[in-house]
PDB file of C-alpha atoms in Angstrom:
ATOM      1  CA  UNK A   1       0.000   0.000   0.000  1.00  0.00           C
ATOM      2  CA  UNK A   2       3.315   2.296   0.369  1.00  0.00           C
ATOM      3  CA  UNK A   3       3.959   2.015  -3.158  1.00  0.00           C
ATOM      4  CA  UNK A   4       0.078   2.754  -3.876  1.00  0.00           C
ATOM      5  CA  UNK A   5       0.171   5.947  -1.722  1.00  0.00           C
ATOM      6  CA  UNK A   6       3.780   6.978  -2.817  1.00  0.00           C
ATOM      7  CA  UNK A   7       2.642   6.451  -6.480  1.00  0.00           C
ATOM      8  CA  UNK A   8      -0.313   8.551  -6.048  1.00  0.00           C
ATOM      9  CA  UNK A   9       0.754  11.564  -4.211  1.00  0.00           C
ATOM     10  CA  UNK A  10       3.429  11.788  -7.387  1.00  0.00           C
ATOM     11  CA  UNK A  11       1.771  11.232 -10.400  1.00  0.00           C
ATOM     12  CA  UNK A  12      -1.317  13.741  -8.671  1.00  0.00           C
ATOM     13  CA  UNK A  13       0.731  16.352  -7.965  1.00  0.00           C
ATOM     14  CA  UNK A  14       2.750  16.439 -11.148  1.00  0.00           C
ATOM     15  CA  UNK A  15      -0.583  16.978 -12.894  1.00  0.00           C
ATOM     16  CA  UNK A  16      -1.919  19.060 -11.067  1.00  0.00           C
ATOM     17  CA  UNK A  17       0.951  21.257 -11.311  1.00  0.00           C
ATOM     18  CA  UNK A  18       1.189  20.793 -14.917  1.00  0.00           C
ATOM     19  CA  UNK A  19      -2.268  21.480 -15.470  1.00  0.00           C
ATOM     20  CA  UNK A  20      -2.120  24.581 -13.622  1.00  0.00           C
ATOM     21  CA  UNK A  21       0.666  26.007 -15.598  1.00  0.00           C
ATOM     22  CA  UNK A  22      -0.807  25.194 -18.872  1.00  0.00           C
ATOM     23  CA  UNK A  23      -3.842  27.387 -17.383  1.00  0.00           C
ATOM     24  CA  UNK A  24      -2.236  30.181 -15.894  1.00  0.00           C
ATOM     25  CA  UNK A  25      -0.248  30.619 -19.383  1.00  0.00           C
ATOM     26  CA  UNK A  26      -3.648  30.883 -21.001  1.00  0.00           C
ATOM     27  CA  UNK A  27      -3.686  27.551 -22.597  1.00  0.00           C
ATOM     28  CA  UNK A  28      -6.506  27.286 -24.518  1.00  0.00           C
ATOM     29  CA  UNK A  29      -7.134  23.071 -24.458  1.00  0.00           C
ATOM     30  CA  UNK A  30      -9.147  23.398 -28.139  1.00  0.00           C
ATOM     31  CA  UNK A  31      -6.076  24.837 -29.607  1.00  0.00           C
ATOM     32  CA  UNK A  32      -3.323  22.810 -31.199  1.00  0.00           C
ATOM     33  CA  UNK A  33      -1.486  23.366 -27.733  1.00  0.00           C
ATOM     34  CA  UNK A  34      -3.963  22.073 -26.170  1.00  0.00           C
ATOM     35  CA  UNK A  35      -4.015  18.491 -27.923  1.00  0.00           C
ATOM     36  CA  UNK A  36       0.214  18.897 -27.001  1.00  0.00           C
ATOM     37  CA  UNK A  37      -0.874  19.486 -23.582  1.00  0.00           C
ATOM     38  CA  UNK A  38      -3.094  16.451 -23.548  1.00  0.00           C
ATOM     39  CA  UNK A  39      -0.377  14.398 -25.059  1.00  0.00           C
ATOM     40  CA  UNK A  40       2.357  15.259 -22.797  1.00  0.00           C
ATOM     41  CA  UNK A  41      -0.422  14.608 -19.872  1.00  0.00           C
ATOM     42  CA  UNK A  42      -0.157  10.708 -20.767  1.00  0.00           C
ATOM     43  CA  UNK A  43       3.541  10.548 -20.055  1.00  0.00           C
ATOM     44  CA  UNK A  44       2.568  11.530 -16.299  1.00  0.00           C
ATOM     45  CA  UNK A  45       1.993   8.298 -15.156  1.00  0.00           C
ATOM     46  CA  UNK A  46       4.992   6.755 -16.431  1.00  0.00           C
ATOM     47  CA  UNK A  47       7.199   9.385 -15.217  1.00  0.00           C
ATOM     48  CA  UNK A  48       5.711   8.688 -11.802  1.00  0.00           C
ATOM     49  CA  UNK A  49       6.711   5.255 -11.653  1.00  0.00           C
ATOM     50  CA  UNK A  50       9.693   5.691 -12.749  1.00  0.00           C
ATOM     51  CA  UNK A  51      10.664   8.271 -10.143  1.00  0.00           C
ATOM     52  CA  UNK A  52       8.898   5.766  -7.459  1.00  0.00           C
ATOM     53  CA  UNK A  53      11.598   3.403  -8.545  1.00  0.00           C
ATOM     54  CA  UNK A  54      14.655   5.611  -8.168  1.00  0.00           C
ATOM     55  CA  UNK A  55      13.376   6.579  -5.184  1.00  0.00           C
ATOM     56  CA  UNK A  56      13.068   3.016  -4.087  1.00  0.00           C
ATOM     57  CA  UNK A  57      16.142   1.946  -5.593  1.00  0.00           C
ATOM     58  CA  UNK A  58      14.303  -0.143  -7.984  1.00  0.00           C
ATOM     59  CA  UNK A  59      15.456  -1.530 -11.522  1.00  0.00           C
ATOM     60  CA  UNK A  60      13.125   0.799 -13.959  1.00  0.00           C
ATOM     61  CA  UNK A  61      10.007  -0.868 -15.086  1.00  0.00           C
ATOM     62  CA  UNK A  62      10.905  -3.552 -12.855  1.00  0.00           C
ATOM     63  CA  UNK A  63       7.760  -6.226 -12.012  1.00  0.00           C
ATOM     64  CA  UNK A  64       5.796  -3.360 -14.205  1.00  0.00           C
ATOM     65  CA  UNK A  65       4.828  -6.440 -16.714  1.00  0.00           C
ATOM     66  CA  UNK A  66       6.526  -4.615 -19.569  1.00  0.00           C
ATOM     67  CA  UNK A  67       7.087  -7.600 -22.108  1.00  0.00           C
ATOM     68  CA  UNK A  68       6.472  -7.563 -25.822  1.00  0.00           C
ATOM     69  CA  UNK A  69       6.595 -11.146 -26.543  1.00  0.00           C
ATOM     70  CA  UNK A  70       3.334 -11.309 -28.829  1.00  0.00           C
ATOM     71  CA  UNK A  71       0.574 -13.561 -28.157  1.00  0.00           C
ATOM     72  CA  UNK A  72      -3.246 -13.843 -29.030  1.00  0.00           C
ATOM     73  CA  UNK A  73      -4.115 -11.490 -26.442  1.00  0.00           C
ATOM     74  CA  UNK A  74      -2.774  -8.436 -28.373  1.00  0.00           C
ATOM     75  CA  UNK A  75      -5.134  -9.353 -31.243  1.00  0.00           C
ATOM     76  CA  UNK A  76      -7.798  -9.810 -28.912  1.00  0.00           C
ATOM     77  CA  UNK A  77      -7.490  -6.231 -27.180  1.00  0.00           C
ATOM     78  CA  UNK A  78      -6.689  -4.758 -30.852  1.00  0.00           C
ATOM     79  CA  UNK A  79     -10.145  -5.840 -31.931  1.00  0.00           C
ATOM     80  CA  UNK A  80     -12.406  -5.230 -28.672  1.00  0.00           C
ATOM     81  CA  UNK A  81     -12.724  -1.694 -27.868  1.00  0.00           C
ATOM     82  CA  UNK A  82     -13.865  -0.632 -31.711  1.00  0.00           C
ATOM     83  CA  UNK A  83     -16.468  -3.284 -31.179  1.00  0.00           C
ATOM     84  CA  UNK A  84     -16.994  -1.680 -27.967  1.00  0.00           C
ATOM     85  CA  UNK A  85     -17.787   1.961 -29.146  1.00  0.00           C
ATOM     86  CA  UNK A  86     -19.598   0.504 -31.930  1.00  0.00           C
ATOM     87  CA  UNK A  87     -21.867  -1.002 -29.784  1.00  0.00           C
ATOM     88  CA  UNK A  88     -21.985   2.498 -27.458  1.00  0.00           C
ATOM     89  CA  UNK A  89     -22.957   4.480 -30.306  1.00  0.00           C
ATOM     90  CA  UNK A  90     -25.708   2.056 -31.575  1.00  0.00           C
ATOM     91  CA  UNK A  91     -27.077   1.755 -27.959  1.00  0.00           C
ATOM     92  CA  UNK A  92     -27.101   5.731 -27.645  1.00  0.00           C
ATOM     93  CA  UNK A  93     -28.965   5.527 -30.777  1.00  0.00           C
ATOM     94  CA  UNK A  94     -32.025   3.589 -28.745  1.00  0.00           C
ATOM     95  CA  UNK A  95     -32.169   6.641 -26.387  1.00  0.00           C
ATOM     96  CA  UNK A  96     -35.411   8.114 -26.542  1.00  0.00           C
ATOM     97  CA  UNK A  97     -34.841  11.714 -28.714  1.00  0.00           C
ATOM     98  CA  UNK A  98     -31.548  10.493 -29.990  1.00  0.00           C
ATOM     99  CA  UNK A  99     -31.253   8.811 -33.153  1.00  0.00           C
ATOM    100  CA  UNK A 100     -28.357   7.613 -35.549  1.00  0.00           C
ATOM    101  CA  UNK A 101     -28.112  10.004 -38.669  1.00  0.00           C
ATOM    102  CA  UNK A 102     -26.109  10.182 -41.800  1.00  0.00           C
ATOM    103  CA  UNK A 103     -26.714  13.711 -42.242  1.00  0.00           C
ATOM    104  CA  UNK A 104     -24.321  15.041 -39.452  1.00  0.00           C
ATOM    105  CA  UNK A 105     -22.266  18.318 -40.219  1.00  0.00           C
ATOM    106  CA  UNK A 106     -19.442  15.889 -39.228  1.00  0.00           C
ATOM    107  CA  UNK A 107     -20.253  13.362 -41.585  1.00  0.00           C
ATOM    108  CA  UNK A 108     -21.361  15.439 -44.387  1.00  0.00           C
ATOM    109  CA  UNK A 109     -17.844  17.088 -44.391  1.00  0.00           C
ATOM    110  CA  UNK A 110     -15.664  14.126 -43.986  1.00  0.00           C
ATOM    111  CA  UNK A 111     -18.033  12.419 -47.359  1.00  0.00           C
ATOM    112  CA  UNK A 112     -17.324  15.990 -49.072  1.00  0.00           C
ATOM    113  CA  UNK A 113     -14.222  15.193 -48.246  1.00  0.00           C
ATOM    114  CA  UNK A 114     -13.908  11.830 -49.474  1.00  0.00           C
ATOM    115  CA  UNK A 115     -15.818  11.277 -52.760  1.00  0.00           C
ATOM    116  CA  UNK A 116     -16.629   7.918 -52.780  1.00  0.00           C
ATOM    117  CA  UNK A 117     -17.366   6.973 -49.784  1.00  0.00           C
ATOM    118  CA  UNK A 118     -20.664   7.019 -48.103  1.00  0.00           C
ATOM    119  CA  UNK A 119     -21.701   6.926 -44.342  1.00  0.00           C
ATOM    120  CA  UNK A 120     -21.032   3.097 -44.150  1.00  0.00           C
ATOM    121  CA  UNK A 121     -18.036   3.729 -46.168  1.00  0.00           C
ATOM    122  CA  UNK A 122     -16.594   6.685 -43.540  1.00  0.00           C
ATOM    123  CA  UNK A 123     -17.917   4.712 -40.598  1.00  0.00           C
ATOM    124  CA  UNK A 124     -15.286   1.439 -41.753  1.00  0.00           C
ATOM    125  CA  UNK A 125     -12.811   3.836 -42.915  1.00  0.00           C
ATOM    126  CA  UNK A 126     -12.486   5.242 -39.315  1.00  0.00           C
ATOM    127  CA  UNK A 127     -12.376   1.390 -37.922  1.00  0.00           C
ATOM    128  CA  UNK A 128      -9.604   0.944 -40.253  1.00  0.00           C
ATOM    129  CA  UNK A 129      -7.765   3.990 -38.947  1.00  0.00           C
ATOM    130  CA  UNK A 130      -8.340   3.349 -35.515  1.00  0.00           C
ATOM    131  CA  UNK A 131      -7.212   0.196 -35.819  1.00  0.00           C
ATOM    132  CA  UNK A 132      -4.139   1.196 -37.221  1.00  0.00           C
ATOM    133  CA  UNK A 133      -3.288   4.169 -34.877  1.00  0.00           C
ATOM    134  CA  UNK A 134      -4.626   2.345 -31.935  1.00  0.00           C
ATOM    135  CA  UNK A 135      -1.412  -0.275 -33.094  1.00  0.00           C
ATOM    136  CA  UNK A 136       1.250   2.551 -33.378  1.00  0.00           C
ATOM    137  CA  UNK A 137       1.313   6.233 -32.228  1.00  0.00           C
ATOM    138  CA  UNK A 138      -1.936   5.518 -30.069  1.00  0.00           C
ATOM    139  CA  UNK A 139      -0.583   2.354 -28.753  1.00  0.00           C
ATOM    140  CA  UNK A 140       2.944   4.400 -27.436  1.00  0.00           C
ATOM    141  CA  UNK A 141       1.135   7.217 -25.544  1.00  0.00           C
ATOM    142  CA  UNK A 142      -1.183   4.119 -24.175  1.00  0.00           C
ATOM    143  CA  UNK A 143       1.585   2.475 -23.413  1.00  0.00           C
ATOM    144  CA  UNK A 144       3.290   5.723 -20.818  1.00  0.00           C
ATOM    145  CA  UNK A 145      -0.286   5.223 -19.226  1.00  0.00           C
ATOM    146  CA  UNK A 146      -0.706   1.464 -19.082  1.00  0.00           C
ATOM    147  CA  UNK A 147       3.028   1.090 -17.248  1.00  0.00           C
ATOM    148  CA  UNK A 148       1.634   2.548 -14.717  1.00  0.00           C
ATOM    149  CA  UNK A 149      -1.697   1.461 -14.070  1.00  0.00           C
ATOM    150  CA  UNK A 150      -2.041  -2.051 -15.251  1.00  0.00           C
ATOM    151  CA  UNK A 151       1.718  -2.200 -14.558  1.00  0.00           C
ATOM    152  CA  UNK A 152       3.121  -0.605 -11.192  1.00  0.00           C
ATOM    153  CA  UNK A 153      -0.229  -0.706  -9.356  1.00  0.00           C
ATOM    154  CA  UNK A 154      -1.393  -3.940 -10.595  1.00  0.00           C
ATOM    155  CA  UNK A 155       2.116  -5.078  -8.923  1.00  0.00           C
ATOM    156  CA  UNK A 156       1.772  -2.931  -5.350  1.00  0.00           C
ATOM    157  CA  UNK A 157      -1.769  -4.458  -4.923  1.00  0.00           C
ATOM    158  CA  UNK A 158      -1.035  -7.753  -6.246  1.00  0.00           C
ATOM    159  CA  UNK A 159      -2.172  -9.654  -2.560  1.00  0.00           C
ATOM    160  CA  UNK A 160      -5.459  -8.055  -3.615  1.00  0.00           C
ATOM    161  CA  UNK A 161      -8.018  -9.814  -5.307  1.00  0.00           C
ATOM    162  CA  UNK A 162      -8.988  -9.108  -8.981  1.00  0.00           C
ATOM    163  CA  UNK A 163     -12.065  -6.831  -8.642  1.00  0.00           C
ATOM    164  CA  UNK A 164     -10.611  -4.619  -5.869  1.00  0.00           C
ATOM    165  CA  UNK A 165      -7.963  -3.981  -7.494  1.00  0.00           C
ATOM    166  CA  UNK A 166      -9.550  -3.155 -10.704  1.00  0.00           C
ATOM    167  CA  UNK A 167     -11.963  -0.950  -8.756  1.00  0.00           C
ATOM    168  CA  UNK A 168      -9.314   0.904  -6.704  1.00  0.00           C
ATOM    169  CA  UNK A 169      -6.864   1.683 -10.268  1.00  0.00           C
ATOM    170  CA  UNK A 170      -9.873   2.246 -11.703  1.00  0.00           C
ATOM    171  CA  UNK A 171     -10.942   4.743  -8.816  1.00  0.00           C
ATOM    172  CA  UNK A 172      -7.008   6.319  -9.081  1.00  0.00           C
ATOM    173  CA  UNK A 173      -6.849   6.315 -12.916  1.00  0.00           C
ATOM    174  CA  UNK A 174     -10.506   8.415 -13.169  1.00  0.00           C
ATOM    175  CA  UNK A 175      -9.428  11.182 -10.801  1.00  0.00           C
ATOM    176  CA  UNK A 176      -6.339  11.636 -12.531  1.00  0.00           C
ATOM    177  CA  UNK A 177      -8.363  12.792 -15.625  1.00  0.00           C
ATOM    178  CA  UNK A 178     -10.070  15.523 -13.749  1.00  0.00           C
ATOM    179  CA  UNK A 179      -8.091  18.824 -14.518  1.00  0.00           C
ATOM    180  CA  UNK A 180      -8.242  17.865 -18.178  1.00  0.00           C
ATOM    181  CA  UNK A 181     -11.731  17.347 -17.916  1.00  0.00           C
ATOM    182  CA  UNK A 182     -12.575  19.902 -15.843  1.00  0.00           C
ATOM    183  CA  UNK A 183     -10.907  22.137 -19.326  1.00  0.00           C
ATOM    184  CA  UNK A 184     -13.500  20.218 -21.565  1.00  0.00           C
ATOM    185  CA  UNK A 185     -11.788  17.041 -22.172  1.00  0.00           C
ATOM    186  CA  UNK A 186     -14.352  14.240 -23.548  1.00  0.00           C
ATOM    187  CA  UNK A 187     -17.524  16.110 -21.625  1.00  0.00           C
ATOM    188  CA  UNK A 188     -17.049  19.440 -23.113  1.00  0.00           C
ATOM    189  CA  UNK A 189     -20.957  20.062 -22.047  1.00  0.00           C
ATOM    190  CA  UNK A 190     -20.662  18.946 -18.543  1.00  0.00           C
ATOM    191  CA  UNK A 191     -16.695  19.539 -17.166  1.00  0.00           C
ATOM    192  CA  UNK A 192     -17.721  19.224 -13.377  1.00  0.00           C
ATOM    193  CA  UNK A 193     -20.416  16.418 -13.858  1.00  0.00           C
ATOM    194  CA  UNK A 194     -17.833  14.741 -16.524  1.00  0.00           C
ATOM    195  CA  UNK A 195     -15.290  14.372 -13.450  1.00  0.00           C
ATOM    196  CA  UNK A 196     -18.114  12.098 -12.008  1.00  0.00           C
ATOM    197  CA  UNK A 197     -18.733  10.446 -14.731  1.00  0.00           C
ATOM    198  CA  UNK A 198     -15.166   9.636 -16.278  1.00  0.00           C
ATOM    199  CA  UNK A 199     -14.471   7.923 -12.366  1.00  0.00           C
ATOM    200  CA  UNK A 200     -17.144   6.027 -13.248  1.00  0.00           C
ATOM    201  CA  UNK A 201     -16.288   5.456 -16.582  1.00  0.00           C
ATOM    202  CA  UNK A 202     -12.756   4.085 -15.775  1.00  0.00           C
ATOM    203  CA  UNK A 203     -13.780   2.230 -13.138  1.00  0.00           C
ATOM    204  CA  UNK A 204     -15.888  -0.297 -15.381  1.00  0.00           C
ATOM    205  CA  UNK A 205     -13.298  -0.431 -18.028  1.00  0.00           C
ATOM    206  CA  UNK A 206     -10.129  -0.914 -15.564  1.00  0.00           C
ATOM    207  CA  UNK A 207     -11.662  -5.219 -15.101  1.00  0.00           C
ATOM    208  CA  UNK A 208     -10.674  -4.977 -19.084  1.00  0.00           C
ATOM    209  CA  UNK A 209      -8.272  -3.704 -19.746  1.00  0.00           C
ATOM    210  CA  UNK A 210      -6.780  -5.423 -16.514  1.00  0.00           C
ATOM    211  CA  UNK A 211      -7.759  -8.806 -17.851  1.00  0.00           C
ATOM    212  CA  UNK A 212      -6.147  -8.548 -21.041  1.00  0.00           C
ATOM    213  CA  UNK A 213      -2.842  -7.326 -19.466  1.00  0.00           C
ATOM    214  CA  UNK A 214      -3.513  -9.725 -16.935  1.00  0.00           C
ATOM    215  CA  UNK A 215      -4.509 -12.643 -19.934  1.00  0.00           C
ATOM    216  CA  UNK A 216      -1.230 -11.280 -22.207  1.00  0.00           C
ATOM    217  CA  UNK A 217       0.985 -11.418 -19.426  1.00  0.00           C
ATOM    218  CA  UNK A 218       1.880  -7.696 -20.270  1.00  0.00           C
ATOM    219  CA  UNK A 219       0.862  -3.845 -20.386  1.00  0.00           C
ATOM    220  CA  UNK A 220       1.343  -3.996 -24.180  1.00  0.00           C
ATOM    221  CA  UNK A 221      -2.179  -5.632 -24.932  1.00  0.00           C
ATOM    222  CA  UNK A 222      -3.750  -3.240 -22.438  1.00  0.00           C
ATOM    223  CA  UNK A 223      -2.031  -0.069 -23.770  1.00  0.00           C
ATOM    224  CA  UNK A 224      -3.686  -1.825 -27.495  1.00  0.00           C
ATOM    225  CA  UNK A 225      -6.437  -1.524 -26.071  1.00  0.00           C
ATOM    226  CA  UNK A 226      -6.239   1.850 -24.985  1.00  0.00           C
ATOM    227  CA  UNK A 227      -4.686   3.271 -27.651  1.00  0.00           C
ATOM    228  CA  UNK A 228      -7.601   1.435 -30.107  1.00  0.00           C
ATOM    229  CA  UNK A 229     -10.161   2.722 -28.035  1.00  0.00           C
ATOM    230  CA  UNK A 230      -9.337   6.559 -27.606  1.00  0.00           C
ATOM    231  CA  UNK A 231      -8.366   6.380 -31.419  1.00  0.00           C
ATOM    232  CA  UNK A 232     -12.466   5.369 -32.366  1.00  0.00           C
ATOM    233  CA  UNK A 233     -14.296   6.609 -29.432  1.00  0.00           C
ATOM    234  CA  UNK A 234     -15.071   9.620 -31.800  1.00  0.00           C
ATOM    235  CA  UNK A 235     -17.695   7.372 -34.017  1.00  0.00           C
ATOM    236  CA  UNK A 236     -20.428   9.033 -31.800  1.00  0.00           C
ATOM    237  CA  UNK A 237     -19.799  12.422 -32.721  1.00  0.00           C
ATOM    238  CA  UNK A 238     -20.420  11.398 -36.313  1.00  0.00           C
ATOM    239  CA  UNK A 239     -23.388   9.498 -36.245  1.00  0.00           C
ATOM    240  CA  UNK A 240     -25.281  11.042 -33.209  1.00  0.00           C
ATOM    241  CA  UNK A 241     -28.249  13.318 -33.337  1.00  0.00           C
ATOM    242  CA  UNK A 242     -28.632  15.343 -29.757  1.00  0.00           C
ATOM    243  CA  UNK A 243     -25.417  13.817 -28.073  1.00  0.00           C
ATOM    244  CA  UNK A 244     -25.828  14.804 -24.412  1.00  0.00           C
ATOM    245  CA  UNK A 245     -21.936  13.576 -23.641  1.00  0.00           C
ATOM    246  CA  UNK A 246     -22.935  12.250 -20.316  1.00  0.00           C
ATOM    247  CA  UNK A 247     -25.289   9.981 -21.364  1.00  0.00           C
ATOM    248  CA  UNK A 248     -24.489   8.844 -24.913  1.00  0.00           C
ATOM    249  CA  UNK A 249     -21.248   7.526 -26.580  1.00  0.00           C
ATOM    250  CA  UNK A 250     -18.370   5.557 -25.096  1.00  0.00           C
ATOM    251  CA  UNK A 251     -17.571   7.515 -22.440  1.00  0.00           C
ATOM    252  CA  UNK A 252     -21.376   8.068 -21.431  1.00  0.00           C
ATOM    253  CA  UNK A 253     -23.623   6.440 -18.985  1.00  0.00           C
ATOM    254  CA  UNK A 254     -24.217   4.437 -22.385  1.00  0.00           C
ATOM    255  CA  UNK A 255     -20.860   2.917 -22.782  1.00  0.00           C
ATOM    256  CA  UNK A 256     -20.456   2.451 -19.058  1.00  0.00           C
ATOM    257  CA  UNK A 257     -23.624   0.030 -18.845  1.00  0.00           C
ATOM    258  CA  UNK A 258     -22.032  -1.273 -22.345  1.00  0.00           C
ATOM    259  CA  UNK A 259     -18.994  -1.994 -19.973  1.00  0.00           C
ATOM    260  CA  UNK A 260     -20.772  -3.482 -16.929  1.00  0.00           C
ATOM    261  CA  UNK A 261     -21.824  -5.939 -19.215  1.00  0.00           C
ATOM    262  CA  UNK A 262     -18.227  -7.005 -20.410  1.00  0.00           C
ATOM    263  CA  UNK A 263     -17.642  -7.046 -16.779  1.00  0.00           C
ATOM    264  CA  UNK A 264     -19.905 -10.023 -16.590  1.00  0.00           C
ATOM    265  CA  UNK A 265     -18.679 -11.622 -19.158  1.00  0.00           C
ATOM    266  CA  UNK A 266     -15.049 -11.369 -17.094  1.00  0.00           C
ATOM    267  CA  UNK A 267     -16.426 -12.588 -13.932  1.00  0.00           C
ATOM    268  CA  UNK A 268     -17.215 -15.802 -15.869  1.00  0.00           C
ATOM    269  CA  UNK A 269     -14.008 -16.589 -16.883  1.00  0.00           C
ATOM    270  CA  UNK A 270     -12.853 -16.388 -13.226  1.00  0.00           C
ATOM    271  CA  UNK A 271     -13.735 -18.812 -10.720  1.00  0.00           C
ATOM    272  CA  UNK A 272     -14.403 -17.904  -6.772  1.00  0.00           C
ATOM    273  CA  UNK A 273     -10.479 -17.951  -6.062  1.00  0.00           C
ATOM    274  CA  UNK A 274     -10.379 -15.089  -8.386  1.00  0.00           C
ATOM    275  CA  UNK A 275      -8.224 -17.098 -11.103  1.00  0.00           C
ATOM    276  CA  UNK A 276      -8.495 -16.556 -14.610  1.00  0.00           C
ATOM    277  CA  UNK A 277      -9.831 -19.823 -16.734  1.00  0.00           C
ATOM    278  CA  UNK A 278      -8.290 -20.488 -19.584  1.00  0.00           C
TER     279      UNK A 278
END
């Protein structure tokens, strides 16, 4: 629990203090220096740990699970969280008032911009992307995250059992996202009720991500994941009529009961012990 505490205390403070001089230089977080901001913001947690294990006199990345020997696992998280928003956005659209359109401003410019391709075209196009960017530039920034929490913490609570642990990164990883969300990061519409809801939101997707590091035997397939995820969680921007962003999309109340449910699916593959079937 040291490790947890020391961990913490770090990685909040650094971005807190980061965030507040982006601020009081007038960052503007919808300007290009804004998505730099957010991108440097991902190397927090991996800077953390690794000044937790100077501190401790620890071998860098040591028991943080970094390996990169490739198994099915990596496809597996590669292909699950585009299925996942899909499934978020096509759920939103069965919200009473919201509806699934192909008439968008979004998705009117992006055909305009691509003659050739219509909605079903775009939609598969931005799969395709994802899927490739969640593999490469995604997958790196993922990865300064993942070290950390499906990594270092995973290891300090490792005499927990699955679910608590899951719960309590989860917890940890959600509050970490508040000053960027508090500047209109993912709930642009609701930055002090998104802070809610992105605890929330992390803490049903840490079980997954956490079993497929967990499955894999490394952080790479969970920083896949990640990486995959934030690179096609956009798909209800493009295809959603009235998107109120804390109740629709991936990162809504929406995608969290969309989680829940791959929750259950996880709890069957463990049995009582807490140990993962194969």
């Amino acid at each position: 629990m040291k490790k947890l505490i020391r961990f913490t205390a770090i990685c909040y403070a650094i971005s807190l203090v980061f965030a507040g001089i982006f601020k009081l230089a007038g960052g503007d977080y919808k300007s290009i220096f804004g998505t730099l901001f957010a991108s440097a913001y991902m190397l927090i947690p991996m800077i953390s740990v690794i000044i937790c294990q100077l501190i401790s006199r620890e071998k860098i990345f040591k028991a943080c699970k970094v390996s990169f020997r490739i198994n099915k696992w990596w496809l597996f998280a590669w292909l699950a969280m585009p299925v996942f928003n899909a499934l978020a956005m096509f759920a939103s659209g069965l919200v009473p008032g919201v509806d699934i359109t192909y008439e968008s401003p979004v998705l009117m410019t992006l055909i305009a911009q691509m003659p050739g391709f219509g909605p079903w075209g775009i939609f598969f196009y931005t799969i395709g992307l994802g899927l490739v960017a969640g593999l490469t530039i995604n997958a790196v920034f993922a990865f300064c995250e993942e070290v950390a929490w499906r990594g270092y913490l995973l290891d300090a609570l490792k005499d927990m059992g699955f679910w608590k642990k899951a719960l309590l990164i989860g917890f940890i990883w959600g509050l970490w996202h508040a000053p960027v969300i508090l500047m209109g990061h993912n709930y642009p519409e609701h930055p002090v009720g998104g802070v809610f809801m992105m605890i929330l939101f992390c803490m049903a997707l840490a079980p997954v991500f956490q079993f497929f590091s967990e499955k894999g035997k490394s952080v790479v397939p969970a920083a896949i994941a990640h990486g995959t995820m934030n690179a096609t969680a956009g798909l209800a921007t493009v295809y959603l009529t009235a998107n109120n962003d804390l109740l629709c999309g991936s990162c809504g109340l929406i995608g969290i009961i969309v989680l829940i449910l791959a929750d259950c699916l996880i709890a069957l593959c463990y049995t009582r012990k807490g140990k993962a079937c194969n």
